[in-house]
mmCIF file of C-alpha atoms in Angstrom:
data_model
loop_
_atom_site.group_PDB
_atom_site.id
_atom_site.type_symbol
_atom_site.label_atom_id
_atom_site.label_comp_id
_atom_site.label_asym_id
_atom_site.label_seq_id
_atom_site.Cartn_x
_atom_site.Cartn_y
_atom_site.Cartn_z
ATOM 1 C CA UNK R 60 103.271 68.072 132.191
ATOM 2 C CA UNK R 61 105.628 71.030 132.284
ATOM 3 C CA UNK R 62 105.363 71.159 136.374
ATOM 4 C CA UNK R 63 104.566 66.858 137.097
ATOM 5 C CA UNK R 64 107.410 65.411 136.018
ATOM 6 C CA UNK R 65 110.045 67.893 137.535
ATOM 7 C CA UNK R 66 108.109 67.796 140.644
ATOM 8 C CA UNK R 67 107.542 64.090 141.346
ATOM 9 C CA UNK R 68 110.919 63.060 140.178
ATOM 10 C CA UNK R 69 112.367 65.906 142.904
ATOM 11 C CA UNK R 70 109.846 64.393 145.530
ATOM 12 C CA UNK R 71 110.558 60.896 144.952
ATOM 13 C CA UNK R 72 114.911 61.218 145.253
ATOM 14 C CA UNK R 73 114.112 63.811 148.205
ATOM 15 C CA UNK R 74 112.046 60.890 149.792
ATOM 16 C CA UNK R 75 114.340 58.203 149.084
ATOM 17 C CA UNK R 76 117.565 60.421 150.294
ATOM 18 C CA UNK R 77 115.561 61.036 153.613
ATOM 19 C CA UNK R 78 114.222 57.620 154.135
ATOM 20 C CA UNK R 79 114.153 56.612 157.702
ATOM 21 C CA UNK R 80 114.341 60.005 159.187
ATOM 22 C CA UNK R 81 110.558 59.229 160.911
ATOM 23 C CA UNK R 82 107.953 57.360 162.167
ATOM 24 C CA UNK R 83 105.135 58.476 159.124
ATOM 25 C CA UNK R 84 105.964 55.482 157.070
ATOM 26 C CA UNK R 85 109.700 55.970 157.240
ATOM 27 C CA UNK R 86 109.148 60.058 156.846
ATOM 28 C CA UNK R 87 108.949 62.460 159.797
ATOM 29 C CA UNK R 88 105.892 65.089 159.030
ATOM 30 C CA UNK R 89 108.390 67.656 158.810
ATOM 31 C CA UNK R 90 110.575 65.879 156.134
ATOM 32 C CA UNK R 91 107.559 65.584 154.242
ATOM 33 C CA UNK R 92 106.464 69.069 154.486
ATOM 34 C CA UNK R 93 110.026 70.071 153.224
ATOM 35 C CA UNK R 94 109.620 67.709 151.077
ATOM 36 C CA UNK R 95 106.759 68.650 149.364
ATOM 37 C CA UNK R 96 107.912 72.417 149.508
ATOM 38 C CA UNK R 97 111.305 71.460 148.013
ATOM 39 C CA UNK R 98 110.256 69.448 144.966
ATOM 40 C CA UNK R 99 107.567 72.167 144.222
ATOM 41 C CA UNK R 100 110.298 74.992 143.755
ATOM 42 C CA UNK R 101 112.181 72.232 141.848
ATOM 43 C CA UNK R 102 109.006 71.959 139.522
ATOM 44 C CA UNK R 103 108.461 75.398 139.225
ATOM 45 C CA UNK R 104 111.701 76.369 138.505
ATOM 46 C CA UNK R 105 112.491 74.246 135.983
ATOM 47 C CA UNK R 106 108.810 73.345 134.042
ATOM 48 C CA UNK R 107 110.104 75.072 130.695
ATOM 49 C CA UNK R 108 113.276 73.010 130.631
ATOM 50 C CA UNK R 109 111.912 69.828 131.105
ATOM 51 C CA UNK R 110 108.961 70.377 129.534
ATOM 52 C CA UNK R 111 110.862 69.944 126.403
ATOM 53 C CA UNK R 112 112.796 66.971 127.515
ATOM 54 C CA UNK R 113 110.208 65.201 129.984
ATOM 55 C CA UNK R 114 109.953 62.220 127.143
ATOM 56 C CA UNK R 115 113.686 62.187 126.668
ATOM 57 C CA UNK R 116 115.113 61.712 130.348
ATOM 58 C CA UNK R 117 112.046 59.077 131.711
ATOM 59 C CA UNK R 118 112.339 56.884 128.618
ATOM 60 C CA UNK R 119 113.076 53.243 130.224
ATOM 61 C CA UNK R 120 115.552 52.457 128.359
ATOM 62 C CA UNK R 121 118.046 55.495 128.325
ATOM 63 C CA UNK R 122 118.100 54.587 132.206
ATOM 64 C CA UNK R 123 118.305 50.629 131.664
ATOM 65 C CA UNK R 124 121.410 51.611 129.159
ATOM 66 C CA UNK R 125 123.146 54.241 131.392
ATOM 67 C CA UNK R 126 122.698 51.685 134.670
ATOM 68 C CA UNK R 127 124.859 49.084 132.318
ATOM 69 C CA UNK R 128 127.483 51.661 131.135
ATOM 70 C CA UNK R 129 127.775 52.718 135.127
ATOM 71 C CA UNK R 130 128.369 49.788 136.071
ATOM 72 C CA UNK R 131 129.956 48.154 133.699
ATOM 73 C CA UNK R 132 132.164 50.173 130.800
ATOM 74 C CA UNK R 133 132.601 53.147 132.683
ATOM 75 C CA UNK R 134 133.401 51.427 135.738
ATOM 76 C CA UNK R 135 136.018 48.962 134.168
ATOM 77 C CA UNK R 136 137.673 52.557 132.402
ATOM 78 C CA UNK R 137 137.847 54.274 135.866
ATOM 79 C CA UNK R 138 139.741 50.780 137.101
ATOM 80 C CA UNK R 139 142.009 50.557 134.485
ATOM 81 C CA UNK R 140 142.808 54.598 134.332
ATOM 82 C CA UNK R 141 143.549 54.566 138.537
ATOM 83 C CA UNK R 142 146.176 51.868 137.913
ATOM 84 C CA UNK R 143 147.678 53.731 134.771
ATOM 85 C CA UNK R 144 147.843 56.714 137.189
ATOM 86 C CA UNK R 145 148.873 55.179 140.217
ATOM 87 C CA UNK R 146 151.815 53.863 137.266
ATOM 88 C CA UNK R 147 152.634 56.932 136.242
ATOM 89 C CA UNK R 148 152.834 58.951 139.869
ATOM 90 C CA UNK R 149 155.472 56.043 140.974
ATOM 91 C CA UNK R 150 157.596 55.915 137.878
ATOM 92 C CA UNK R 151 157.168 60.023 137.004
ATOM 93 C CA UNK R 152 156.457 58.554 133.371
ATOM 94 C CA UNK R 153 153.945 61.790 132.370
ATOM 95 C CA UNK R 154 153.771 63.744 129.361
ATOM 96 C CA UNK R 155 151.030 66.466 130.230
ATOM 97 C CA UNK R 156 149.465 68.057 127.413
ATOM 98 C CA UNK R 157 146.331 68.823 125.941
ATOM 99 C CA UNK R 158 144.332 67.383 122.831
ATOM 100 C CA UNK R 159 141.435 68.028 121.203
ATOM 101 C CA UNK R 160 138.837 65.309 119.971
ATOM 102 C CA UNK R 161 135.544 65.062 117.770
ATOM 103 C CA UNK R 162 133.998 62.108 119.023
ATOM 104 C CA UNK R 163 130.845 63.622 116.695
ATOM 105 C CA UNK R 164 128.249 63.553 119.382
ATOM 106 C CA UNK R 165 124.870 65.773 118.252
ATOM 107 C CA UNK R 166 122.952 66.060 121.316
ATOM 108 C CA UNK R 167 123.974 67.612 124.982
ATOM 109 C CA UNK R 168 122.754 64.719 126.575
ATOM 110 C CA UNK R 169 125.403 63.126 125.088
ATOM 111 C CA UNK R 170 128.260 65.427 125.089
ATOM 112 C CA UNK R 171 127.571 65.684 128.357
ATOM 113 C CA UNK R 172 127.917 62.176 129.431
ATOM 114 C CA UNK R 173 130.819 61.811 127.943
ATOM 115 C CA UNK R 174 132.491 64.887 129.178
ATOM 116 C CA UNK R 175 131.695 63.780 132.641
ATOM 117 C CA UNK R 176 133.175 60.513 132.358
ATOM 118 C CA UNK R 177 136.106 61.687 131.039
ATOM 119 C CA UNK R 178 136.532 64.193 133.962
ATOM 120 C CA UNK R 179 136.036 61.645 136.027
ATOM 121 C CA UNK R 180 137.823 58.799 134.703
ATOM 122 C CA UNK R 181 141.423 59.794 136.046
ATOM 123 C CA UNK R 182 144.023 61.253 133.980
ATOM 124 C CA UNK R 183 141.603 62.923 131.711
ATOM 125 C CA UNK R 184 139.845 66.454 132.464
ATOM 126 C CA UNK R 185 137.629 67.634 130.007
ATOM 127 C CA UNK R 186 138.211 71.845 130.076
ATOM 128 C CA UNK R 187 135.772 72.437 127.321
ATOM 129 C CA UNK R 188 133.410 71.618 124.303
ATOM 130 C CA UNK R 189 133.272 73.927 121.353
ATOM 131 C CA UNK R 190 130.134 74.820 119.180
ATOM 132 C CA UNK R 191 131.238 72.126 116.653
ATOM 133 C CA UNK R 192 131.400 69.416 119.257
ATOM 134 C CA UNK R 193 134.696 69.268 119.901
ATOM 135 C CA UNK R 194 136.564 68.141 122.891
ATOM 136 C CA UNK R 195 139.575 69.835 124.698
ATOM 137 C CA UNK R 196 141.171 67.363 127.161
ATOM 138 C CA UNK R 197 144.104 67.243 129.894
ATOM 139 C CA UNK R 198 145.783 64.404 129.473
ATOM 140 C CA UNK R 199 148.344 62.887 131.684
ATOM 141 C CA UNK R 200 149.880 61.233 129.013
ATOM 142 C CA UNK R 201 150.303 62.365 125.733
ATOM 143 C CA UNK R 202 152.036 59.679 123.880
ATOM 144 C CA UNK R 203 154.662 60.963 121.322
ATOM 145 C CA UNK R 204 152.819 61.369 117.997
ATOM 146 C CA UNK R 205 149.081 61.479 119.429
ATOM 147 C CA UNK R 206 148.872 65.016 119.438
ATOM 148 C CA UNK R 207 145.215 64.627 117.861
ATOM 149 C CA UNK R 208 144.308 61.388 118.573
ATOM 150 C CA UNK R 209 140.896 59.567 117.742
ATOM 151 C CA UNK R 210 138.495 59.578 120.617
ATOM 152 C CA UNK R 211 138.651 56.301 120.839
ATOM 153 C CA UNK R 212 142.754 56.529 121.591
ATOM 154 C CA UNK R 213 141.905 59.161 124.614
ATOM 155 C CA UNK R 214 138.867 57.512 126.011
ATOM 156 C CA UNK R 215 138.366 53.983 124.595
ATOM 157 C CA UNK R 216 134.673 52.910 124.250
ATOM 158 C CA UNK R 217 132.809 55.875 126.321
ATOM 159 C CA UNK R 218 132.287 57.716 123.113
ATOM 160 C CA UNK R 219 130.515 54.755 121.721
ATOM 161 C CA UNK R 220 128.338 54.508 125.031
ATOM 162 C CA UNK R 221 127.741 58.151 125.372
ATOM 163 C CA UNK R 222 126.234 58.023 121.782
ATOM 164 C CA UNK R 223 124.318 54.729 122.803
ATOM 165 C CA UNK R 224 122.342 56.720 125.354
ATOM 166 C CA UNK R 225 122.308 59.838 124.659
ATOM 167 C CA UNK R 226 121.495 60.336 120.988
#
């Protein structure tokens, strides 16, 4: 299974980002050739790694859960943060600074996830995560007395969501 599930899943996005490119179905020969080619050094090169965690990334509902939070939660956050922003490059209301948070996530799905989003969500860049599972974050805005505030103050409900699907 070490080589499959690597393989196919690199075949099938491959196929679907090249879709239309041909008259074989809606695949040129050649795109499937590359195709082919491309997902195999995909499988190869990573059998050991998701070999482990082949159950773990296919499982149904991890991908039912993170296609809500995308659209959804983390879409709403990224709305709400471009307007605080937008705010805050208008008035020059910043205070720049740099916090740390546990949001006590166990797995690196999970961390992950959630250090994405915040990078992504603007105003927030995560710069790193510590052995203990800590957070460092840029923050725009530091509010006076939130020096270490609860993951929940920095980045609302994501924590919650990260944990959701990842753990």
């Amino acid at each position: 299974m070490g080589f499959t599930a690597p393989f196919l899943w690199s075949l099938i996005v491959y196929l679907l980002l090249t879709a239309g490119s041909g008259k074989v179905i809606a695949w040129s020969p050649g795109e499937l050739i590359a195709g082919i080619v491309i997902a195999a050094i995909i499988g190869y090169a990573t059998k050991e790694v998701m070999d482990e965690k082949v159950g773990y990334f296919f499982s149904p509902r991890r991908w039912l859960l993170f296609i809500v939070y995308a659209i959804g939660p983390f879409f709403f956050a990224m709305a709400k943060a471009n307007i605080d922003v937008a705010y805050r490059v208008i008035t020059g209301k910043i205070r720049p600074g740099i916090v740390r948070i546990s949001p006590d996530l166990t797995r690196d799905e999970s961390r992950t996830l959630l250090a994405n989003s915040i990078t992504l969500t603007p105003g927030t860049f995560t710069l790193e995560i510590d052995e203990e599972g800590n957070f460092y974050v840029h923050w725009i805005n530091v509010p006076p007395g939130k020096e270490k505030p609860t993951p929940e103050e920095l980045c609302g409900y994501l924590p919650k969501w990260a944990r959701r699907i990842g753990e």
